[in-house]
Short mmCIF file of C-alpha atoms in Angstrom, two decimals:
data_model
loop_
_atom_site.label_atom_id
_atom_site.label_comp_id
_atom_site.label_asym_id
_atom_site.label_seq_id
_atom_site.Cartn_x
_atom_site.Cartn_y
_atom_site.Cartn_z
CA MET A 1482 108.97 194.72 105.23
CA SER A 1483 112.35 194.36 104.01
CA GLU A 1484 113.59 190.97 102.87
CA ILE A 1485 116.85 189.46 104.73
CA GLY A 1486 118.34 186.39 103.40
CA LYS A 1487 121.19 184.30 104.67
CA LEU A 1488 123.23 181.38 103.13
CA TYR A 1489 125.07 178.92 105.63
CA ASN A 1490 126.03 176.45 103.29
CA TYR A 1491 126.54 176.19 99.71
CA GLY A 1492 128.16 173.91 96.84
CA LYS A 1493 127.73 170.96 94.62
CA SER A 1494 128.98 167.43 95.41
CA ALA A 1495 128.52 163.46 94.71
CA VAL A 1496 126.72 161.35 97.33
CA GLY A 1497 127.17 157.82 97.67
CA LYS A 1498 125.06 154.86 98.78
CA ASP A 1499 125.73 156.00 103.07
CA TRP A 1500 124.63 159.33 102.05
CA LEU A 1501 121.37 160.40 104.23
CA TYR A 1502 120.91 164.13 104.79
CA ILE A 1503 117.81 164.70 107.60
CA ASN A 1504 116.65 168.45 108.33
CA SER A 1505 117.77 168.90 111.58
CA LYS A 1506 118.73 172.81 111.83
CA ASN A 1507 115.34 174.24 110.74
CA LEU A 1508 117.18 175.34 107.74
CA ASN A 1509 115.45 176.06 104.18
CA ARG A 1510 117.27 174.08 101.55
CA LEU A 1511 117.32 174.05 97.45
CA TYR A 1512 118.70 171.14 95.52
CA TYR A 1513 119.42 170.89 91.82
CA VAL A 1514 119.75 167.11 90.62
CA HIS A 1515 122.63 166.33 88.09
CA SER A 1516 122.43 163.12 87.79
CA GLY A 1517 121.98 160.00 89.88
CA GLY A 1518 119.31 158.41 91.61
CA GLY A 1519 117.48 159.00 94.98
CA THR A 1520 114.44 158.62 96.98
CA TYR A 1521 113.00 161.44 100.23
CA SER A 1522 110.67 160.00 102.20
CA LEU A 1523 107.16 161.91 103.23
CA GLY A 1524 104.01 161.06 104.96
CA GLY A 1525 104.54 157.51 105.19
CA ARG A 1526 105.60 157.39 101.25
CA ASP A 1527 109.03 157.34 99.35
CA TYR A 1528 109.47 159.89 95.86
CA ARG A 1529 112.17 159.78 93.11
CA PHE A 1530 113.93 162.85 92.81
CA ILE A 1531 114.34 163.65 89.33
CA PRO A 1532 117.02 164.89 87.41
CA ASP A 1533 117.05 168.57 86.32
CA LYS A 1534 114.57 169.58 88.49
CA LEU A 1535 115.06 172.26 91.16
CA TYR A 1536 113.57 170.78 94.67
CA PHE A 1537 112.72 173.81 96.94
CA LEU A 1538 112.58 172.37 100.75
CA PRO A 1539 110.77 175.05 103.21
CA TYR A 1540 112.50 174.41 106.85
CA THR A 1541 109.22 173.14 108.15
CA VAL A 1542 109.26 169.84 105.33
CA LYS A 1543 110.61 167.54 107.38
CA ILE A 1544 112.44 164.82 104.99
CA SER A 1545 114.87 162.51 104.85
CA PRO A 1546 116.82 162.26 101.18
CA ARG A 1547 118.66 159.17 100.32
CA SER A 1548 120.93 157.97 97.15
CA ASP A 1549 120.66 154.96 95.71
CA PRO A 1550 123.60 152.70 96.32
CA ASP A 1551 124.58 152.46 93.14
CA ASN A 1552 123.56 155.48 91.39
CA CYS A 1553 125.50 158.16 92.54
CA PHE A 1554 122.97 161.01 93.26
CA LEU A 1555 125.09 164.49 92.19
CA HIS A 1556 123.86 167.58 93.40
CA SER A 1557 123.93 171.00 93.78
CA TYR A 1558 122.81 172.55 97.43
CA ALA A 1559 122.22 175.56 99.68
CA ASP A 1560 121.23 175.87 103.34
CA PHE A 1561 119.53 179.78 103.79
CA GLU A 1562 117.39 181.21 105.54
CA LEU A 1563 114.89 183.75 104.48
CA ILE A 1564 112.83 186.79 105.72
CA PRO A 1565 109.91 186.42 105.05
CA PRO A 1566 109.88 182.82 105.81
CA ILE A 1567 108.00 180.43 103.57
CA THR A 1568 106.31 177.43 105.29
CA ALA A 1569 104.55 174.50 103.80
CA TYR A 1570 104.68 170.94 104.52
CA ALA A 1571 105.46 169.04 101.33
CA PRO A 1572 108.72 170.28 98.73
CA ALA A 1573 108.52 172.62 95.94
CA ILE A 1574 109.25 170.94 92.62
CA CYS A 1575 110.05 173.02 89.66
CA ASP A 1576 112.14 173.12 86.21
CA PRO A 1577 114.65 175.69 85.99
CA ASN A 1578 113.89 176.22 82.27
CA THR A 1579 110.07 177.21 82.79
CA ASP A 1580 110.91 180.76 82.18
CA GLU A 1581 113.99 183.24 81.07
CA MET A 1582 114.29 184.78 84.90
CA MET A 1583 114.19 181.15 86.61
CA SER A 1584 116.64 179.67 83.97
CA ALA A 1585 118.82 183.13 84.77
CA ALA A 1586 118.61 182.45 88.41
CA CYS A 1587 119.44 179.34 88.37
CA ARG A 1588 122.71 179.75 86.41
CA VAL A 1589 123.73 182.11 89.26
CA PHE A 1590 122.88 179.46 91.44
CA LEU A 1591 124.63 176.65 89.70
CA ASP A 1592 128.22 178.52 88.76
CA GLY A 1593 128.58 179.68 92.53
CA ALA A 1594 127.55 175.84 93.82
CA VAL A 1595 130.64 174.86 91.74
CA MET A 1596 132.75 177.40 93.08
CA ALA A 1597 131.95 176.84 96.40
CA SER A 1598 132.64 173.00 95.53
CA GLU A 1599 136.06 173.57 93.72
CA LYS A 1600 137.09 175.37 96.92
CA LEU A 1601 137.40 178.95 94.85
CA LEU A 1602 135.11 180.54 97.42
CA ASN A 1603 133.26 180.16 100.93
CA ILE A 1604 130.73 181.14 102.64
CA SER A 1605 132.62 183.33 104.60
CA ASP A 1606 134.54 184.92 101.94
CA LEU A 1607 131.57 185.93 99.66
CA SER A 1608 131.30 189.76 99.15
CA ASP A 1609 128.22 190.98 100.31
CA ASN A 1610 126.88 191.76 96.29
CA LEU A 1611 127.52 188.25 95.49
CA THR A 1612 126.22 187.06 98.89
CA GLU A 1613 123.07 189.32 97.29
CA LEU A 1614 123.13 187.99 94.05
CA CYS A 1615 123.17 184.49 95.53
CA VAL A 1616 120.55 184.96 97.54
CA SER A 1617 118.58 186.81 95.72
CA ALA A 1618 118.54 183.78 92.77
CA ILE A 1619 117.66 181.40 95.63
CA LYS A 1620 115.04 183.54 96.88
CA TYR A 1621 113.20 184.26 93.26
CA LEU A 1622 113.43 180.38 92.48
CA ALA A 1623 112.19 179.56 95.85
CA HIS A 1624 109.11 181.63 95.00
CA ARG A 1625 108.56 180.92 91.58
CA ALA A 1626 108.72 177.20 93.36
CA ALA A 1627 106.41 178.68 96.37
CA GLU A 1628 103.48 180.16 93.69
CA ILE A 1629 103.62 177.15 91.42
CA ASN A 1630 102.90 174.45 93.83
CA GLY A 1631 100.38 176.59 95.72
CA PHE A 1632 101.95 177.44 99.14
CA SER A 1633 103.41 181.58 99.39
CA PRO A 1634 105.97 183.13 101.98
CA VAL A 1635 104.60 184.57 105.40
CA SER A 1636 102.67 187.47 105.21
CA ASP A 1637 101.91 188.50 108.48
CA GLU A 1638 103.81 191.96 109.24
CA VAL A 1639 103.71 191.61 112.72
CA VAL A 1640 105.65 188.43 112.71
CA ILE A 1641 107.46 188.96 109.89
CA ASP A 1642 108.68 192.51 112.05
CA SER A 1643 109.01 190.72 114.98
CA LEU A 1644 111.54 187.91 113.59
CA GLU A 1645 113.31 190.87 112.36
CA TYR A 1646 113.59 192.43 115.88
CA MET A 1647 114.54 189.31 117.41
CA LEU A 1648 117.62 188.98 114.99
CA GLU A 1649 118.50 192.58 115.13
CA ASN A 1650 119.01 192.24 119.37
CA MET A 1651 119.86 188.46 119.49
CA SER A 1652 122.70 189.55 121.75
CA GLY A 1653 120.26 191.09 123.77
CA HIS A 1654 117.72 189.58 126.71
CA ILE A 1655 114.55 189.49 124.48
CA THR A 1656 111.09 188.39 126.42
CA ILE A 1657 107.89 187.33 124.52
CA LYS A 1658 106.66 189.57 126.76
CA GLU A 1659 108.48 192.57 125.31
CA ILE A 1660 108.07 191.44 121.53
CA SER A 1661 104.29 191.13 121.91
CA GLY A 1662 104.05 194.88 123.71
CA ARG A 1663 105.66 196.54 120.59
CA TYR A 1664 102.29 195.36 118.89
CA PHE A 1665 100.01 195.77 121.43
CA LEU A 1666 99.19 192.07 121.78
CA THR A 1667 99.25 189.69 125.13
CA GLU A 1668 101.58 187.28 125.15
CA ASP A 1669 99.33 184.31 124.41
CA ALA A 1670 98.03 186.47 121.48
CA PHE A 1671 101.12 186.94 120.01
CA ILE A 1672 102.30 183.28 120.37
CA ARG A 1673 99.11 182.45 118.88
CA ARG A 1674 99.78 184.59 116.28
CA PHE A 1675 103.47 183.70 115.77
CA LYS A 1676 103.17 179.25 115.46
CA LYS A 1677 100.04 179.85 113.21
CA SER A 1678 102.79 181.65 110.72
CA MET A 1679 105.42 179.84 111.42
CA CYS A 1680 104.56 176.53 112.75
CA VAL A 1681 106.70 176.94 115.98
CA THR A 1682 106.42 178.82 118.90
CA PRO A 1683 108.64 182.18 118.79
CA TYR A 1684 111.05 181.05 122.24
CA VAL A 1685 111.90 177.92 119.68
CA TRP A 1686 112.26 179.87 116.48
CA LEU A 1687 114.56 182.28 118.85
CA LYS A 1688 116.52 179.65 120.61
CA THR A 1689 116.95 178.02 116.82
CA ALA A 1690 117.90 181.08 115.19
CA ARG A 1691 120.83 182.06 118.14
CA LEU A 1692 122.33 178.49 117.93
CA LYS A 1693 122.61 178.86 114.16
CA ALA A 1694 124.10 181.92 114.26
CA ALA A 1695 126.41 180.81 116.86
CA ARG A 1696 127.63 177.94 114.77
CA SER A 1697 128.46 180.38 111.74
CA LEU A 1698 130.68 182.09 113.96
CA LEU A 1699 132.22 179.42 114.92
CA ASP A 1700 132.52 178.25 111.62
CA ASN A 1701 134.34 181.35 110.78
CA GLY A 1702 137.00 181.31 113.66
CA LYS A 1703 135.45 183.29 116.66
CA THR A 1704 135.91 181.95 120.11
CA LEU A 1705 132.77 180.14 122.12
CA ALA A 1706 133.30 183.06 124.72
CA TYR A 1707 132.78 185.57 121.55
CA ALA A 1708 129.84 183.63 119.57
CA ALA A 1709 128.01 183.34 123.13
CA ALA A 1710 127.85 186.65 123.94
CA ALA A 1711 126.83 187.81 120.55
CA VAL A 1712 123.63 185.52 120.35
CA GLY A 1713 122.70 186.53 123.85
CA TYR A 1714 124.59 183.29 125.86
CA SER A 1715 125.51 184.18 129.55
CA ASP A 1716 129.13 182.28 128.89
CA ALA A 1717 130.59 180.00 126.67
CA ALA A 1718 129.93 176.79 128.99
CA ALA A 1719 125.76 177.93 128.49
CA LEU A 1720 126.20 178.32 124.60
CA LEU A 1721 127.98 175.01 124.75
CA HIS A 1722 125.50 172.85 127.13
CA ALA A 1723 122.27 174.61 124.17
CA MET A 1724 124.52 173.11 121.16
CA LYS A 1725 125.01 169.75 123.01
CA LYS A 1726 121.44 169.77 123.80
CA ARG A 1727 120.45 170.38 120.47
CA GLU A 1728 122.30 167.91 119.01
#
């Protein structure tokens, strides 16, 4: 299976006492903590962010990072999508200096984040080669973090192929019956298999993917009507309704 990666947000910033990030977009997030203090809540417990560490948060991890009121939290970050995806229920934490490859990948990630934060580049301006380089660095770090922390990428080839198919055909009318038929599975069998790997149903995943793609198009100057057609909505009004309902 081919590997797909797409960056959505990328940069470096300082966040003050009012900062609170809730992962509501079903994206993976990568943090590198430069300095300052912060916590995140998980399973009813609070954990502290440690400077000079890299934190990988698969999209299935639902945490709410916060900065300390009197100690500014400085971090580099990226929101991205990976196929095959990585699913887990806790963050992966690693030291970028664990080995030479991880250190080199981290430098690419951090240099790009600085350039993005200084407005020297943005996601829409990234060349294909630089995008691939940045995503490769992020994926390497993510996979190493996954290995260290005992979880791994989704490996079910049927699920991975179905993700690629949905992304490639997003502008059309896609049904679960159509997708499951590609693999000679019943709809119920495919849904169970997909949910086991992805933690959500294929319908929920596709709806989320469509709205993320639409938001990316709008952020890059496309019209609502153009975005609606590109991601499979009947018209601009239908897309706008779906986006408002999601918020």
